[in-house]
Amino acid sequence: MFITTTTEREFFQKELRLVDSKGNVKWIYAKAFPIAKINGIYRVAGIAQDITLRKKVEEEIKKALDKAIELNQLKSRFISMVSHEIRTPLTAIQTSAEILQLYRNKLTRSETETHFNNIFKSIDTMISMLNAITSLNKSDMQEIKLKYEEFDVYEKVNELVENFKLLDTKEIIFELKGKRFTAELDTQLFTQSVYNIISNAVKFSPHQSKISIKLNTNEKEFSIAVKDEGIGIPEYELKDIFNPFFRASNAVNYNGTGLGLAIVKRWTEALKGRIEIKSKLNKGTTVTITFPIRRSD
Ligand code: ADP
């Protein structure tokens, strides 16, 4: 308790954060109130209380609550993704299997073939979804076993680009700034990461639009920037884009699991690299991944 004087009738209460020279934080609750007025001067009494422990507990509770909210959102996103991504291929399998069973003697060879293909394609979709979930879980548990190899980066990316060109009508332009170089990375994680971001650019942009892929390097690191002219991402959703199962609100009509970017982020970070995304709604998106050229450990 402390007592002081003032000419103002005032009431004061505040939580104060104090940091000592060693960086230790203490929280103090201070409260002051007028108790008497003598000759126009108020006598003010006050109390100060160390509330460091209470603050710590509050912070812990808030963290636990935030985590619970996040897990709950993750669960909802997971359920809505799984129910959609499993229901669609399962329905396709069921339809084709029923047609094959009911009309097996009436279908032409090519119709039969189409239904079998439909079944296999749907099974593939489900397997890749399950693989994505498994690899996310693995990277969570830091189970990624990296297999470093030296490879020509231009050649690896160009192989992927050529495959995309065969499959899609978009104009894909791949440019290397500077000379060709080799890097030491896990080839599979690297290739899969680049594949994921190119396939997003292809998926989320209109036919005949342009996709530009730029490979840049300096002596320490190199980056691959994939730029498209597609649907973009609403600005307020960009902060969540690397969360597992998160899909932007304008992506509902496109197939997907919301796992690709979360996985690429984990893989790039496992390879001591980073991923950045810039996007403007209805204008386009640029995803850039950067990796060190040499292994540092
Ligand atoms: P998926 O593609 O399976 O939905 P991703 O994890 O790869 O999942 O991407 C998460 C979300 O980020 C997508 O659903 C989409 O909303 C957004 N996104 C990613 N890449 C792009 C892009 N190139 N253009 C527009 N939106 C994108």
XYZ file of C-alpha atoms and ligand atoms in Angstrom:
324
model
C 0.000 0.000 0.000
C 1.319 3.498 -0.781
C -0.073 6.938 0.016
C 0.533 10.116 -1.964
C -1.222 13.418 -2.691
C -2.714 15.073 -5.773
C -4.933 18.011 -6.688
C -7.042 15.872 -9.012
C -9.648 13.372 -7.973
C -8.418 10.456 -9.921
C -8.627 6.759 -9.993
C -5.938 4.709 -11.568
C -5.436 1.057 -12.302
C -2.991 -0.557 -14.646
C -1.053 -3.733 -15.326
C 2.591 -2.843 -15.866
C 5.186 -4.958 -17.623
C 8.652 -4.447 -16.178
C 11.836 -5.815 -17.699
C 15.010 -5.851 -15.588
C 18.559 -5.469 -16.937
C 18.818 -9.258 -17.411
C 15.707 -9.331 -19.539
C 13.514 -10.951 -16.848
C 9.891 -9.893 -17.103
C 7.751 -9.014 -14.089
C 4.131 -7.986 -14.155
C 2.817 -5.543 -11.556
C -0.795 -4.626 -10.967
C -1.017 -1.048 -9.665
C -4.171 0.614 -8.424
C -4.596 4.072 -6.847
C -7.689 5.785 -5.470
C -8.424 8.997 -3.565
C -9.233 8.405 0.101
C -9.665 11.924 1.522
C -9.628 15.596 0.502
C -7.797 17.914 2.878
C -7.497 21.630 1.977
C -8.263 20.934 -1.674
C -5.603 18.241 -1.912
C -6.591 14.625 -2.325
C -4.793 11.940 -0.414
C -4.388 8.971 -2.657
C -3.816 5.432 -1.509
C -2.611 2.715 -3.772
C -1.635 -0.882 -3.924
C 0.851 -2.662 -6.135
C 0.826 -6.393 -6.492
C 3.174 -8.795 -8.237
C 0.970 -10.645 -10.750
C 3.768 -12.328 -12.734
C 2.545 -15.837 -11.920
C -1.070 -15.005 -12.812
C 0.088 -13.510 -16.130
C 2.124 -16.625 -16.909
C -0.854 -18.856 -16.210
C -3.084 -16.611 -18.343
C -0.593 -16.802 -21.214
C -0.413 -20.607 -20.933
C -4.219 -20.855 -20.949
C -4.424 -18.560 -23.973
C -1.814 -20.639 -25.827
C -3.682 -23.859 -24.999
C -6.945 -22.286 -26.111
C -5.434 -21.020 -29.390
C -4.008 -24.501 -30.006
C -7.401 -26.100 -29.292
C -9.125 -23.666 -31.674
C -6.480 -24.346 -34.329
C -6.843 -28.132 -33.907
C -10.572 -27.824 -34.144
C -10.310 -25.827 -37.369
C -7.823 -28.385 -38.667
C -10.270 -31.151 -37.840
C -13.148 -29.408 -39.637
C -11.006 -28.704 -42.692
C -9.783 -32.313 -42.675
C -13.305 -33.719 -42.466
C -14.669 -31.489 -45.214
C -11.682 -32.271 -47.465
C -11.818 -36.025 -46.843
C -15.572 -36.227 -47.286
C -15.368 -34.378 -50.584
C -12.178 -35.926 -51.922
C -13.257 -39.469 -51.029
C -16.906 -39.176 -51.930
C -16.208 -37.946 -55.483
C -13.912 -40.805 -56.601
C -15.962 -43.383 -54.668
C -19.141 -42.292 -56.422
C -17.324 -42.549 -59.756
C -16.099 -46.061 -58.881
C -19.561 -47.126 -57.791
C -21.219 -45.800 -60.948
C -18.720 -47.424 -63.305
C -18.743 -50.727 -61.389
C -22.564 -50.843 -61.465
C -22.636 -50.164 -65.209
C -20.051 -52.898 -65.795
C -22.048 -55.343 -63.687
C -25.478 -54.539 -65.155
C -24.567 -54.169 -68.804
C -21.482 -56.344 -69.108
C -22.882 -58.140 -72.186
C -24.150 -55.014 -73.917
C -21.163 -52.684 -73.599
C -18.737 -52.258 -76.461
C -15.074 -52.956 -75.826
C -14.298 -49.225 -75.740
C -17.170 -48.478 -73.326
C -15.934 -51.219 -71.028
C -12.432 -49.772 -71.264
C -13.716 -46.281 -70.356
C -15.400 -47.563 -67.207
C -12.343 -49.538 -66.109
C -10.190 -46.429 -66.688
C -12.638 -44.399 -64.668
C -12.292 -46.842 -61.784
C -8.477 -46.857 -61.913
C -8.283 -43.059 -62.171
C -10.491 -42.668 -59.115
C -8.443 -45.176 -57.164
C -5.282 -43.225 -58.118
C -6.855 -40.028 -56.842
C -7.598 -41.626 -53.493
C -4.134 -43.146 -53.236
C -2.444 -39.805 -53.916
C -4.620 -38.161 -51.303
C -3.660 -40.805 -48.754
C 0.009 -40.438 -49.734
C -0.226 -36.689 -49.194
C -1.716 -37.176 -45.731
C 0.958 -39.721 -44.851
C 3.811 -37.510 -46.003
C 2.446 -34.585 -44.021
C 2.277 -36.738 -40.960
C 5.808 -37.996 -41.552
C 7.225 -34.494 -41.836
C 5.388 -33.601 -38.639
C 7.211 -36.337 -36.843
C 10.511 -35.240 -38.381
C 10.787 -38.599 -40.014
C 11.954 -37.231 -43.336
C 15.146 -39.027 -44.219
C 16.950 -36.775 -46.643
C 18.915 -38.305 -49.478
C 21.260 -35.647 -50.813
C 22.463 -35.879 -54.415
C 24.088 -33.464 -56.800
C 22.072 -32.671 -59.910
C 21.718 -30.139 -62.720
C 18.841 -27.932 -61.555
C 17.888 -26.594 -64.984
C 17.687 -30.118 -66.363
C 15.459 -31.367 -63.512
C 13.033 -28.450 -63.740
C 13.006 -28.577 -67.527
C 12.006 -32.267 -67.438
C 8.991 -31.354 -65.303
C 8.097 -28.399 -67.498
C 8.230 -30.524 -70.656
C 5.849 -33.043 -69.053
C 3.393 -30.309 -68.117
C 3.559 -28.953 -71.668
C 2.488 -32.341 -72.980
C -0.498 -32.490 -70.656
C -1.809 -28.951 -70.759
C -2.699 -26.253 -73.209
C -1.213 -23.398 -71.191
C 1.758 -21.495 -72.486
C 4.552 -22.437 -70.096
C 7.749 -20.431 -70.409
C 10.826 -21.570 -68.534
C 13.842 -19.289 -68.282
C 17.212 -19.672 -66.635
C 18.896 -16.428 -65.584
C 22.635 -16.976 -65.813
C 24.658 -20.149 -66.326
C 23.612 -23.717 -65.672
C 24.628 -25.043 -62.263
C 24.334 -28.081 -60.045
C 22.914 -28.203 -56.520
C 23.087 -30.685 -53.690
C 19.604 -31.537 -52.451
C 17.196 -34.403 -51.952
C 16.139 -34.857 -55.578
C 12.785 -36.410 -54.807
C 11.633 -33.757 -52.338
C 12.932 -31.021 -54.618
C 11.219 -32.401 -57.725
C 7.954 -33.072 -55.908
C 7.941 -29.526 -54.462
C 8.476 -27.920 -57.868
C 5.869 -30.265 -59.362
C 3.305 -29.213 -56.729
C 3.688 -25.498 -57.334
C 3.636 -25.826 -61.127
C 0.575 -28.044 -60.958
C -1.217 -25.451 -58.792
C -0.351 -22.741 -61.328
C -1.755 -24.935 -64.097
C -4.846 -25.947 -62.116
C -5.826 -22.467 -60.924
C -5.420 -20.595 -64.213
C -7.563 -20.436 -67.334
C -6.882 -22.213 -70.627
C -4.462 -20.451 -72.950
C -3.085 -18.293 -70.134
C 0.628 -17.894 -69.558
C 2.725 -19.510 -66.844
C 6.216 -18.190 -66.398
C 8.875 -20.110 -64.504
C 12.133 -18.354 -63.666
C 15.222 -20.008 -62.314
C 17.621 -17.547 -60.634
C 20.864 -18.166 -58.845
C 23.752 -16.585 -56.987
C 26.720 -18.454 -55.544
C 24.860 -19.400 -52.334
C 21.282 -20.150 -53.269
C 18.880 -20.499 -56.138
C 15.192 -19.792 -56.523
C 12.372 -20.957 -58.734
C 9.509 -18.511 -59.211
C 6.288 -19.826 -60.757
C 3.973 -17.056 -61.897
C 0.478 -17.564 -63.257
C -2.417 -15.403 -64.452
C -5.046 -17.393 -62.620
C -7.760 -16.921 -60.010
C -5.389 -15.620 -57.311
C -5.974 -15.827 -53.572
C -8.077 -13.391 -51.517
C -5.701 -11.212 -49.501
C -7.300 -12.052 -46.146
C -6.738 -15.784 -46.768
C -3.047 -15.568 -47.666
C -1.995 -15.915 -44.011
C -3.608 -19.375 -43.804
C -2.417 -20.697 -47.131
C 0.273 -23.000 -45.695
C -2.049 -24.554 -43.101
C -2.816 -28.216 -43.823
C -6.206 -28.752 -45.510
C -6.721 -25.016 -45.991
C -8.249 -24.096 -49.344
C -9.094 -20.513 -50.300
C -12.785 -19.662 -50.681
C -12.437 -19.184 -54.452
C -10.924 -22.687 -54.890
C -14.078 -24.668 -54.066
C -14.776 -25.582 -57.670
C -11.292 -26.976 -58.224
C -10.248 -30.403 -56.998
C -7.663 -30.531 -54.267
C -6.825 -31.465 -50.712
C -5.249 -28.287 -49.353
C -2.179 -30.335 -48.511
C 0.190 -29.479 -51.380
C 1.504 -26.145 -50.114
C 1.698 -27.330 -46.498
C 3.847 -30.238 -47.648
C 6.024 -28.112 -49.939
C 6.643 -25.700 -47.039
C 7.775 -28.530 -44.773
C 9.948 -30.081 -47.435
C 11.604 -26.791 -48.433
C 12.290 -26.033 -44.793
C 13.679 -29.555 -44.258
C 16.087 -28.728 -47.107
C 16.945 -25.387 -45.377
C 15.065 -23.438 -48.016
C 11.991 -21.233 -47.920
C 8.743 -20.621 -49.775
C 6.990 -17.308 -50.447
C 3.683 -16.579 -52.065
C 2.340 -13.369 -53.585
C -1.097 -13.181 -55.035
C -3.768 -10.799 -56.277
C -7.339 -11.982 -56.558
C -8.341 -12.587 -60.205
C -4.925 -11.390 -61.381
C -2.542 -14.209 -60.559
C -0.135 -15.803 -58.145
C 3.620 -16.121 -57.851
C 5.099 -18.848 -55.689
C 8.845 -18.732 -55.129
C 10.910 -21.467 -53.537
C 14.520 -20.831 -52.616
C 17.126 -23.432 -51.699
C 20.794 -23.344 -50.675
C 23.036 -24.695 -53.427
C 25.286 -26.631 -51.065
C 24.383 -28.771 -48.130
C 25.397 -27.050 -44.905
C 25.390 -29.863 -42.314
P -4.892 -27.852 -53.302
O -4.281 -27.369 -54.575
O -4.943 -29.317 -53.201
O -6.182 -27.200 -52.988
P -2.596 -26.634 -51.958
O -2.109 -26.873 -50.567
O -1.653 -26.924 -53.052
O -3.943 -27.424 -52.084
O -3.033 -25.122 -52.023
C -3.832 -24.598 -50.980
C -4.723 -23.519 -51.526
O -3.931 -22.419 -51.945
C -5.509 -23.910 -52.764
O -6.675 -24.618 -52.455
C -5.799 -22.557 -53.382
O -6.856 -21.939 -52.697
C -4.523 -21.787 -53.049
N -3.547 -21.788 -54.162
C -2.379 -22.440 -54.212
N -1.721 -22.187 -55.353
C -2.510 -21.333 -56.046
C -2.390 -20.670 -57.312
N -1.331 -20.847 -58.109
N -3.406 -19.850 -57.691
C -4.491 -19.665 -56.907
N -4.659 -20.258 -55.710
C -3.684 -21.070 -55.278
